[in-house]
Short mmCIF file of N, CA and C in Angstrom, two decimals:
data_model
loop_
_atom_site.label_atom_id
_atom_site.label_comp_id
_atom_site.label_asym_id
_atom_site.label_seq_id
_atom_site.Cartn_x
_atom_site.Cartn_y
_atom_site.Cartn_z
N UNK A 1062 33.35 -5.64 -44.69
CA UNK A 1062 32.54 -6.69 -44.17
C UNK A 1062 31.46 -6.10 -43.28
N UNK A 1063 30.82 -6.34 -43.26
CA UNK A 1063 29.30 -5.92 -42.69
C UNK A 1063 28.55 -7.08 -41.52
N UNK A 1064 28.73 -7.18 -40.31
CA UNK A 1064 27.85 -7.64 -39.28
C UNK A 1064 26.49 -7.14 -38.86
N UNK A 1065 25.59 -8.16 -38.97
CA UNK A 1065 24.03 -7.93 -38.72
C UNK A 1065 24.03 -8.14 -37.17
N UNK A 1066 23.32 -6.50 -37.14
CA UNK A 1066 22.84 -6.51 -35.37
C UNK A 1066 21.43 -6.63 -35.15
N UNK A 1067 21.14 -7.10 -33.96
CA UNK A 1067 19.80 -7.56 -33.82
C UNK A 1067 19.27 -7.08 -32.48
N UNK A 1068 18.69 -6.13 -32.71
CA UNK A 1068 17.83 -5.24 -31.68
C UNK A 1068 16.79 -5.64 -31.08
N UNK A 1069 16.76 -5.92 -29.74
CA UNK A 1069 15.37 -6.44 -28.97
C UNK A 1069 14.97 -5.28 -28.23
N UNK A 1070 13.63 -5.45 -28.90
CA UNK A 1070 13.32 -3.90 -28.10
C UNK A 1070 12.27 -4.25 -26.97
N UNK A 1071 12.26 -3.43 -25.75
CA UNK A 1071 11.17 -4.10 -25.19
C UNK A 1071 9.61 -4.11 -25.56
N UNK A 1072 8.87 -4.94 -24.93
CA UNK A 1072 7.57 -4.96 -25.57
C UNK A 1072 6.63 -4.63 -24.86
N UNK A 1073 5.73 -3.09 -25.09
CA UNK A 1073 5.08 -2.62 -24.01
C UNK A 1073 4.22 -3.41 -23.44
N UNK A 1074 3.96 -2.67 -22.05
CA UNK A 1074 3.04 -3.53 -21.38
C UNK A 1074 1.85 -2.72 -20.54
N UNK A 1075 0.90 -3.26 -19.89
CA UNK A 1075 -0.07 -2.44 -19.59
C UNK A 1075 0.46 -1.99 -17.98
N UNK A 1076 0.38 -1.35 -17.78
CA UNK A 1076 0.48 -0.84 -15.89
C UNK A 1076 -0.37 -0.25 -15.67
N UNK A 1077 -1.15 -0.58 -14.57
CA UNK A 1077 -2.26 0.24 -14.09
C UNK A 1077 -2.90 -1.21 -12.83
N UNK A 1078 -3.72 -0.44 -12.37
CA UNK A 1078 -4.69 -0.61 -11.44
C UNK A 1078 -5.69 -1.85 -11.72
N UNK A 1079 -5.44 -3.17 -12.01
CA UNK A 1079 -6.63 -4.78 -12.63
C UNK A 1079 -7.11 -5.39 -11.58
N UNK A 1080 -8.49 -5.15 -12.48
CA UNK A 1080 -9.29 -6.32 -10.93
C UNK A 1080 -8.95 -7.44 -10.66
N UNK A 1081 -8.89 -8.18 -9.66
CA UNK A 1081 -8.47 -9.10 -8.88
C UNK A 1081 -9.25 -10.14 -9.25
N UNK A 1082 -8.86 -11.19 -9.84
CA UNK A 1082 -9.52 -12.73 -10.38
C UNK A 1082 -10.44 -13.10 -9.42
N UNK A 1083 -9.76 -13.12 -7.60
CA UNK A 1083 -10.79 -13.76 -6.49
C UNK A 1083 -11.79 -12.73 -6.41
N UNK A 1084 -12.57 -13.32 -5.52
CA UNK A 1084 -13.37 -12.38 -4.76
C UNK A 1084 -12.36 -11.98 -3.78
N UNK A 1085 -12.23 -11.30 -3.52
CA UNK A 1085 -12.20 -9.93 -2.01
C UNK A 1085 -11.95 -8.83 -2.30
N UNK A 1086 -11.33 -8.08 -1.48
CA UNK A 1086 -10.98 -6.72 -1.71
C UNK A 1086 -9.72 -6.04 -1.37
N UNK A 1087 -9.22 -5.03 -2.33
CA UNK A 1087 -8.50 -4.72 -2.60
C UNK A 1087 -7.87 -3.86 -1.90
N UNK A 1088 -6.79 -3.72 -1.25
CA UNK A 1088 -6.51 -2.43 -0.50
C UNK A 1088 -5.13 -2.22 -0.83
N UNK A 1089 -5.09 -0.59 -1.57
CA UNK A 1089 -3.92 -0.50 -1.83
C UNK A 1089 -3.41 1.12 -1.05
N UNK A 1090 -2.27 1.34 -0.56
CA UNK A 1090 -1.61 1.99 0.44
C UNK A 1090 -0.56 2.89 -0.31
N UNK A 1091 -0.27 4.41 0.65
CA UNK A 1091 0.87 4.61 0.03
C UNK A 1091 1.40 5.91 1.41
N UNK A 1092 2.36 5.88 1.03
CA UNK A 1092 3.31 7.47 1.78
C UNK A 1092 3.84 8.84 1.37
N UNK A 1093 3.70 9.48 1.80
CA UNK A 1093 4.03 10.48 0.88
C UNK A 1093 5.10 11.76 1.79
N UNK A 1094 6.23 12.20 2.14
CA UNK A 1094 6.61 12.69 2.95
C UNK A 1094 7.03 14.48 1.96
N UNK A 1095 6.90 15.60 2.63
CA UNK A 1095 7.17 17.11 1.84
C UNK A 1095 7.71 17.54 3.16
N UNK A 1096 8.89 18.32 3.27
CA UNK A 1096 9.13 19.16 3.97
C UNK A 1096 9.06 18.33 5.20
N UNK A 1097 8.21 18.97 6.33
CA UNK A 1097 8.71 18.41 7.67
C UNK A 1097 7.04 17.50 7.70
N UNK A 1098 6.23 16.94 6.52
CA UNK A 1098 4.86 16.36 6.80
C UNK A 1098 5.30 15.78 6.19
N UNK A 1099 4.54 13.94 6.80
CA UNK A 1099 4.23 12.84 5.89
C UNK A 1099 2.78 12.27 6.15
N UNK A 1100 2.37 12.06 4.38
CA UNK A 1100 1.22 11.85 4.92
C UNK A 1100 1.11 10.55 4.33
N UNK A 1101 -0.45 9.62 4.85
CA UNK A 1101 -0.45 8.24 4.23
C UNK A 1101 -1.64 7.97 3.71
N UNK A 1102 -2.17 7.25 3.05
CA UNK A 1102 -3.41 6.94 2.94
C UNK A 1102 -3.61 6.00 1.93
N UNK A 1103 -5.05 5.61 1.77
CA UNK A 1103 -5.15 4.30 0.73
C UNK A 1103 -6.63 4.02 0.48
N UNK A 1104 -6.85 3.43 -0.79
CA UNK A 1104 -8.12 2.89 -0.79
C UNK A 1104 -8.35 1.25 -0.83
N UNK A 1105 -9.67 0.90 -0.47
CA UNK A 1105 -10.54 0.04 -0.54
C UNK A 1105 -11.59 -0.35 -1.30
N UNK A 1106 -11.02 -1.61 -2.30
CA UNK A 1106 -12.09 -1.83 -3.52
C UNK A 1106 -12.38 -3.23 -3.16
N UNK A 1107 -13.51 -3.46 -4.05
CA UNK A 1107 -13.77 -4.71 -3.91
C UNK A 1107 -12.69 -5.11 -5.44
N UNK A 1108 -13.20 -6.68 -5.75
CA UNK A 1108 -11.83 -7.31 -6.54
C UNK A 1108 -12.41 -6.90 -8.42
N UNK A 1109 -13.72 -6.28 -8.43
CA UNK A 1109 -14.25 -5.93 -9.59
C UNK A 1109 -13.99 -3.71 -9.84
N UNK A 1110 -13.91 -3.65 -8.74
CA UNK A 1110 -13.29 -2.16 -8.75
C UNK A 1110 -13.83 -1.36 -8.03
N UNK A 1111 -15.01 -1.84 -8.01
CA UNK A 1111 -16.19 -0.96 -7.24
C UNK A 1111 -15.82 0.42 -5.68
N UNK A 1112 -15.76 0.88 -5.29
CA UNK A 1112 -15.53 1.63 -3.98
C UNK A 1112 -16.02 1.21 -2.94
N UNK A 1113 -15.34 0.77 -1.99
CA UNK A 1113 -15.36 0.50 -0.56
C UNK A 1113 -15.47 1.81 0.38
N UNK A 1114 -13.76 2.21 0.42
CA UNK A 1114 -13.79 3.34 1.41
C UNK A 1114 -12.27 4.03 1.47
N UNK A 1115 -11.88 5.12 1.23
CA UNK A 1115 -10.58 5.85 1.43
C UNK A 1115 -10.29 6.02 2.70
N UNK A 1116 -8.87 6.32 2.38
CA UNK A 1116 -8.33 6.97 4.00
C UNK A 1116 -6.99 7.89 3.74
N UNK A 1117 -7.14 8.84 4.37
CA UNK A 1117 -5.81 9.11 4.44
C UNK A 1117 -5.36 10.05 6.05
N UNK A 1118 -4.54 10.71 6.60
CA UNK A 1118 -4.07 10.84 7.69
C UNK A 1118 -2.43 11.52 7.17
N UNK A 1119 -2.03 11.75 8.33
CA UNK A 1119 -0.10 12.66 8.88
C UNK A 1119 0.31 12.15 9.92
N UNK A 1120 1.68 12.61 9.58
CA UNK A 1120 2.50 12.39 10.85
C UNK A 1120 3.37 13.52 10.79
N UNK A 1121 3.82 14.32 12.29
CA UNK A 1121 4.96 14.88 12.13
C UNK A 1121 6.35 14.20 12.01
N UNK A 1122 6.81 14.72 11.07
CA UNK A 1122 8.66 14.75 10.67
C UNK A 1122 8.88 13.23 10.70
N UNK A 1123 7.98 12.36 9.47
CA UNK A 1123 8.38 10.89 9.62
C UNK A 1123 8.85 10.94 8.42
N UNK A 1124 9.84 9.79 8.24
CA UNK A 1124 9.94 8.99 7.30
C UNK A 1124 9.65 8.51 6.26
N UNK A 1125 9.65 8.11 5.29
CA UNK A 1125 9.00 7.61 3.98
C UNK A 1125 8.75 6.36 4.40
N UNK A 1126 9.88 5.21 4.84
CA UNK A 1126 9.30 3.99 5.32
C UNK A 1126 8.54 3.77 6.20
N UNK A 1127 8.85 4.50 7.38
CA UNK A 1127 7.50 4.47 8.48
C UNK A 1127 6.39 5.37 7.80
N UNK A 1128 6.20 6.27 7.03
CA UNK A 1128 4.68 6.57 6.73
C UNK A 1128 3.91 5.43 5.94
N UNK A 1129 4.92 5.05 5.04
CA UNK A 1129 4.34 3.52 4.34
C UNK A 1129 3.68 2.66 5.45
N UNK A 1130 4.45 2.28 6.34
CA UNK A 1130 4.51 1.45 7.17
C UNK A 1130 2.93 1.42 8.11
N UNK A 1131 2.75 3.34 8.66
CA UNK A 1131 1.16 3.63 9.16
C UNK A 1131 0.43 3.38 8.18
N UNK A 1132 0.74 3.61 7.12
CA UNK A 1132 -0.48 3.28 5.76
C UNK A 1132 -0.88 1.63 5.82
N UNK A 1133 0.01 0.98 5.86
CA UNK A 1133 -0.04 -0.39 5.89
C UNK A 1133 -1.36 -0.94 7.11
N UNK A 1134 -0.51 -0.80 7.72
CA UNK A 1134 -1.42 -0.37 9.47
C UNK A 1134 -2.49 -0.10 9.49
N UNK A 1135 -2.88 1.05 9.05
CA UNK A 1135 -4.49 2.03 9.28
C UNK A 1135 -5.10 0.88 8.45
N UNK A 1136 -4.59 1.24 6.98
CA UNK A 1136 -5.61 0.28 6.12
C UNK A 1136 -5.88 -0.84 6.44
N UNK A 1137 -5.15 -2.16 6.66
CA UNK A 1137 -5.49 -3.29 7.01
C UNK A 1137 -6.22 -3.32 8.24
N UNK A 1138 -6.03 -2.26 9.42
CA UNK A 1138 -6.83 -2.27 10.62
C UNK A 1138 -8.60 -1.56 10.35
N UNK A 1139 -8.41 -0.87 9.22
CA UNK A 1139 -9.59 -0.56 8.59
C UNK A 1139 -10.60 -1.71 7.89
N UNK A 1140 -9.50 -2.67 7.32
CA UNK A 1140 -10.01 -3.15 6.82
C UNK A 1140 -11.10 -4.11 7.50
N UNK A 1141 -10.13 -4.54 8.95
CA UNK A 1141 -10.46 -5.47 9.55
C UNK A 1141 -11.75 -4.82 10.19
N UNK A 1142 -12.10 -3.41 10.70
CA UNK A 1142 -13.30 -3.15 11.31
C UNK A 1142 -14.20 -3.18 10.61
N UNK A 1143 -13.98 -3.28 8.75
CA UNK A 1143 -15.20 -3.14 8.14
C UNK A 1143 -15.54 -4.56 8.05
N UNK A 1144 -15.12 -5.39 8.64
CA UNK A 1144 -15.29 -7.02 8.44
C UNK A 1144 -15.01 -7.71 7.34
N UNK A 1145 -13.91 -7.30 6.44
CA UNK A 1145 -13.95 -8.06 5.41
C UNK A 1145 -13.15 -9.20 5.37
N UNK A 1146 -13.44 -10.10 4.64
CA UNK A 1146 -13.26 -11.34 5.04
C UNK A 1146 -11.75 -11.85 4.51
N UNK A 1147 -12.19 -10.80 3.41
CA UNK A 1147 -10.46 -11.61 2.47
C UNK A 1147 -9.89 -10.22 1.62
N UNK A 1148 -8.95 -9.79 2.29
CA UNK A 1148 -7.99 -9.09 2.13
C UNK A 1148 -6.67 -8.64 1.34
N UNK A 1149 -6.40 -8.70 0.11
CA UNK A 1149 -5.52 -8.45 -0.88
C UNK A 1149 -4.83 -7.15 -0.67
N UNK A 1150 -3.72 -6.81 0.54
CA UNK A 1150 -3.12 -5.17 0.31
C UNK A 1150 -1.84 -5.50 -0.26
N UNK A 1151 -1.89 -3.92 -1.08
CA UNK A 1151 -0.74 -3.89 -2.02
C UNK A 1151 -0.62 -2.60 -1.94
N UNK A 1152 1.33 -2.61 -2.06
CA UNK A 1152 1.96 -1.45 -1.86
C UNK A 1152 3.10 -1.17 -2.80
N UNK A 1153 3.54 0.05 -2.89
CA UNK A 1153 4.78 0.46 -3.40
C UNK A 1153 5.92 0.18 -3.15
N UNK A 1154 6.02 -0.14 -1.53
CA UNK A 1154 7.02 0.09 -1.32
C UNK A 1154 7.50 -1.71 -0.91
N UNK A 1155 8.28 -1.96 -1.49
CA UNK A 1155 9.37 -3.18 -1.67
C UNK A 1155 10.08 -3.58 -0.12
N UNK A 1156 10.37 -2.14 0.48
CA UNK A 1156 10.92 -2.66 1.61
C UNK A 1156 10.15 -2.79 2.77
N UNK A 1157 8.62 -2.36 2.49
CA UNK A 1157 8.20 -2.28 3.82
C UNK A 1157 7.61 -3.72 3.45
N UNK A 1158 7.00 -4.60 2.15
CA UNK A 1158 6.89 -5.75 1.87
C UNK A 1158 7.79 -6.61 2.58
N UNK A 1159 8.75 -6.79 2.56
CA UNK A 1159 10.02 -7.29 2.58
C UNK A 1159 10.42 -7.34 4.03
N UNK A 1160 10.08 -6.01 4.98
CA UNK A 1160 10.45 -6.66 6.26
C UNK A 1160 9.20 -6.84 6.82
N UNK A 1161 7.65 -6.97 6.29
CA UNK A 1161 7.02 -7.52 6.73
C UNK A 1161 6.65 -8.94 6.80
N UNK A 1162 7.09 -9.39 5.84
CA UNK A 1162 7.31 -10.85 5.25
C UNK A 1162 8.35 -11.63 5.83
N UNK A 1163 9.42 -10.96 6.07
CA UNK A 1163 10.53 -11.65 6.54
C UNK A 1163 11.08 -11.38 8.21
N UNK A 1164 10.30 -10.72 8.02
CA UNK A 1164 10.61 -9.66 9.93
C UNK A 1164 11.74 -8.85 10.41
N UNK A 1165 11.92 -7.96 10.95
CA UNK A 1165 12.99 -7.09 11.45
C UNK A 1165 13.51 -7.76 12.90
N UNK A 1166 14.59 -7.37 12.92
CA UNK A 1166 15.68 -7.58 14.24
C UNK A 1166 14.72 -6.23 15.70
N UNK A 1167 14.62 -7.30 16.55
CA UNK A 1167 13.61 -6.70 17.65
C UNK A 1167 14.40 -5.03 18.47
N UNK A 1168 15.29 -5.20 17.96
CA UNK A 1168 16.16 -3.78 18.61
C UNK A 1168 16.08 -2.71 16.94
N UNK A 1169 15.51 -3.45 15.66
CA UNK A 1169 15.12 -2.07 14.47
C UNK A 1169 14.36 -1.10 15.27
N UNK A 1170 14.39 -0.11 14.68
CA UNK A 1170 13.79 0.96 15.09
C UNK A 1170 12.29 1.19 14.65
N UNK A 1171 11.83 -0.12 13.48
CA UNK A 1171 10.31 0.26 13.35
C UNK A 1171 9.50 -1.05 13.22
N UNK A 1172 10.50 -1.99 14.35
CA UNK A 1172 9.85 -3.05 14.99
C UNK A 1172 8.78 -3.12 15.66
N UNK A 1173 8.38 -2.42 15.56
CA UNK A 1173 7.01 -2.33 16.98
C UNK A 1173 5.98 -2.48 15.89
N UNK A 1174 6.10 -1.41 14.95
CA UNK A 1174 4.63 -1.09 13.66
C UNK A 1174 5.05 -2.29 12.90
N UNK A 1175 6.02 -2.84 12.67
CA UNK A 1175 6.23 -3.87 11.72
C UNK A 1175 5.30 -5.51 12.62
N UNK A 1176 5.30 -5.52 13.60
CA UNK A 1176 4.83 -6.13 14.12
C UNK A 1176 3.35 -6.33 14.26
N UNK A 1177 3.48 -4.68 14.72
CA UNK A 1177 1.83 -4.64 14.84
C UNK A 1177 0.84 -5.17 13.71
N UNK A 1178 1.71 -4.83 11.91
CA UNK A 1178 1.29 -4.61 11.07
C UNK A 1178 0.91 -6.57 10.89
N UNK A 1179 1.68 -7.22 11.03
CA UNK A 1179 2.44 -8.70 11.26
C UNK A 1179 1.22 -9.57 12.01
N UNK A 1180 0.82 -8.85 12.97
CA UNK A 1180 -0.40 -9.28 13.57
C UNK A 1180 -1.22 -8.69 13.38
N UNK A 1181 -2.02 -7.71 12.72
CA UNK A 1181 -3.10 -7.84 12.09
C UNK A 1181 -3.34 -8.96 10.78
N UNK A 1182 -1.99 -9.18 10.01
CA UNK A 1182 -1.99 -9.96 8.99
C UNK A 1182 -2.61 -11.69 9.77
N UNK A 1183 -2.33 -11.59 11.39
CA UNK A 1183 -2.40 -13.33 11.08
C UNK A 1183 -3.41 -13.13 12.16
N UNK A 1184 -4.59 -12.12 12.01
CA UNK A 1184 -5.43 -12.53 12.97
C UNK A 1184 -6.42 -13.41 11.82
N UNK A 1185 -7.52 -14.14 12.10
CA UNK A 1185 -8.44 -15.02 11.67
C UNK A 1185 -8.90 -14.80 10.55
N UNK A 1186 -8.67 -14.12 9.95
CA UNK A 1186 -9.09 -13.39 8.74
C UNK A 1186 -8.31 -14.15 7.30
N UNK A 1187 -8.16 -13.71 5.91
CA UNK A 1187 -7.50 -14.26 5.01
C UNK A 1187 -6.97 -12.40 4.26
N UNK A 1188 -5.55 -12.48 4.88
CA UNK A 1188 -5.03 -11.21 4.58
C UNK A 1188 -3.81 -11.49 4.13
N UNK A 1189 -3.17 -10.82 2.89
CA UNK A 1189 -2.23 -10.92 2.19
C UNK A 1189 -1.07 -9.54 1.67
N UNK A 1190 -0.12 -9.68 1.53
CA UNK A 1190 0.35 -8.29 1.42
C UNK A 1190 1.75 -8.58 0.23
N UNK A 1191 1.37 -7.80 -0.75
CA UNK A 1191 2.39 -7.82 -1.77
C UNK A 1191 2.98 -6.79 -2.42
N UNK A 1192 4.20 -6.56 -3.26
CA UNK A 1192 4.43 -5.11 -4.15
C UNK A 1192 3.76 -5.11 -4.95
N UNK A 1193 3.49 -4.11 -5.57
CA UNK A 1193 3.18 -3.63 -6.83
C UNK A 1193 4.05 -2.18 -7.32
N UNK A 1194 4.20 -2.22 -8.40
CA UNK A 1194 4.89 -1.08 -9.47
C UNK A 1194 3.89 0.37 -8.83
N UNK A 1195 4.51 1.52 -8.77
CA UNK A 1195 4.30 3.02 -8.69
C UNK A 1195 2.75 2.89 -9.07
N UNK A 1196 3.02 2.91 -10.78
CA UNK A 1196 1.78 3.25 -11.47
C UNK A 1196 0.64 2.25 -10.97
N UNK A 1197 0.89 1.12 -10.57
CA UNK A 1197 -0.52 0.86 -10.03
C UNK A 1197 -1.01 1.36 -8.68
N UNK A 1198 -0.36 2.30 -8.61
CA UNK A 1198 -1.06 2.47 -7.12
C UNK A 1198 -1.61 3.89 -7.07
N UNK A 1199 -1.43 4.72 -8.35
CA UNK A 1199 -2.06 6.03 -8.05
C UNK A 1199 -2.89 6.84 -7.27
N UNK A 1200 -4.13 5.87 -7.38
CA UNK A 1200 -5.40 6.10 -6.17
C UNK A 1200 -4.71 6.20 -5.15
N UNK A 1201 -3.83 5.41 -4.45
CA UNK A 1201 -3.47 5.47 -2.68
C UNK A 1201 -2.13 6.58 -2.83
N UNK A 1202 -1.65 6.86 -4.07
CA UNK A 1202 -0.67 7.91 -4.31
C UNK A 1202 -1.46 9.26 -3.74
N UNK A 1203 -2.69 9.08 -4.35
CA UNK A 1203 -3.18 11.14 -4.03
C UNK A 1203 -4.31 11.10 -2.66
N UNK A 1204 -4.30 9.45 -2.37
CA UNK A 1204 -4.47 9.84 -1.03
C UNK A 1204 -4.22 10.01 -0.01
N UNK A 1205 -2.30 9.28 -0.21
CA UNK A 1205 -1.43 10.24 0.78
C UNK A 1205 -0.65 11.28 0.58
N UNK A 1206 -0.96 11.76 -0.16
CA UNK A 1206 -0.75 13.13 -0.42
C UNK A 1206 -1.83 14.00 -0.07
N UNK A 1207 -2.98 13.45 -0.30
CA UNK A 1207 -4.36 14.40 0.24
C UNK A 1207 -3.95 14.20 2.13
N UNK A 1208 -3.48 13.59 2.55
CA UNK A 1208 -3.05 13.05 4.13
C UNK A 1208 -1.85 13.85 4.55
N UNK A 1209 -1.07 14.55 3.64
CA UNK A 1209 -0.10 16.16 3.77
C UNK A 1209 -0.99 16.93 4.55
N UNK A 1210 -2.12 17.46 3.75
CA UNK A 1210 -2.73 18.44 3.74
C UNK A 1210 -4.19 18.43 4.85
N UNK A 1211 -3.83 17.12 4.89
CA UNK A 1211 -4.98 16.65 6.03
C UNK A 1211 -5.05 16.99 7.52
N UNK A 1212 -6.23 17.87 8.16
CA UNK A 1212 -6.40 18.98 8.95
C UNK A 1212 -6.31 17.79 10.14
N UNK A 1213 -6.77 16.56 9.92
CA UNK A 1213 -6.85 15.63 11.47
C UNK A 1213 -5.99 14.17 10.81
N UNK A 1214 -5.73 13.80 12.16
CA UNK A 1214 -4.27 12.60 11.84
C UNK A 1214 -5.15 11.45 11.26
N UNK A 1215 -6.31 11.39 11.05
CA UNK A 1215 -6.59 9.99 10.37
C UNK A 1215 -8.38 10.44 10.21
N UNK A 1216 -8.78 9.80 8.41
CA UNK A 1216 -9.91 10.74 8.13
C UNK A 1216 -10.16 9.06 6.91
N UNK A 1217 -11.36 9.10 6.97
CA UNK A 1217 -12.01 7.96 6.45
C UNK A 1217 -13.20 8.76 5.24
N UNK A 1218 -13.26 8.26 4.13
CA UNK A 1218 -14.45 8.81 3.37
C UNK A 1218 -14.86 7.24 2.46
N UNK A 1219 -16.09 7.61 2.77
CA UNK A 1219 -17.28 6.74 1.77
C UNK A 1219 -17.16 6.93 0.75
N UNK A 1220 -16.76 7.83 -0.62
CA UNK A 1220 -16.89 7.76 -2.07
C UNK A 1220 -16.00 8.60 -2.40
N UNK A 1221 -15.73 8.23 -3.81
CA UNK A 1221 -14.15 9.13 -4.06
C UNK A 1221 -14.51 10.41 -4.06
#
């Protein structure tokens, strides 16, 4: 006797880096920790792709979640000096989403930046913060990794 099996295979999909339907701009973040350096950094697009502005920066002997966490930070506080009005950041990391959204217990240990990060989100502005998958974030991948190797703790460039 013979039973028919029925294979669902998954059905590829695109991953990568898509412009943003609204107008604003895009800021996407990342961390990167080697040895006893972590570095962070991220870029700034508008919602068609165009280049705004990079960043990346170090810390000694941090964390993967707290370097996420300065990335979060710098960029959105970047964002806010360049005046932009409406703000889309997106990150890798799930948990630093997650206790920014939902908030940490005031005795966590990275309550202070989670906060800080918390109130830049609700100053007057229209700022938003969500995950995204690895592969879309490549750009802010090699620019905290370029933020390892980075000679001063926080470095801003005009064009890729």
């Amino acid at each position: 006797m013979f039973h028919t099996v029925s294979l669902r295979l998954p059905v590829p999909r695109w991953v990568g880096w898509s412009p943003h339907t609204e107008d604003c701009a895009i800021l996407n973040t990342d961390g990167s920790v080697a040895e006893a350096k972590a570095g962070f950094g991220g870029v700034i697009r508008l919602h068609d792709g165009s280049w705004v502005q990079g960043f990346c920066g170090n810390l000694d002997g941090a964390e993967i979640i707290e370097v996420e966490l300065v990335g979060i930070f710098q960029g959105l506080r970047l964002c806010h000096r360049l005046e932009l009005a409406k703000v889309h950041c997106q990150t890798d990391s799930l948990t630093a989403v997650k206790w920014i959204q939902e908030g940490v217990s005031p005795c966590h240990r990275f309550a202070n930046l989670v906060t800080q990060i918390w109130e830049l989100l609700s100053l007057p502005w229209n700022a938003s913060i969500t995950h995204v998958l690895r592969e879309c974030n490549r750009c802010a991948d090699f620019c905290a990794k370029m933020g390892l190797l980075c000679l001063d703790r926080f470095k801003t460039f005009s064009s890729p």
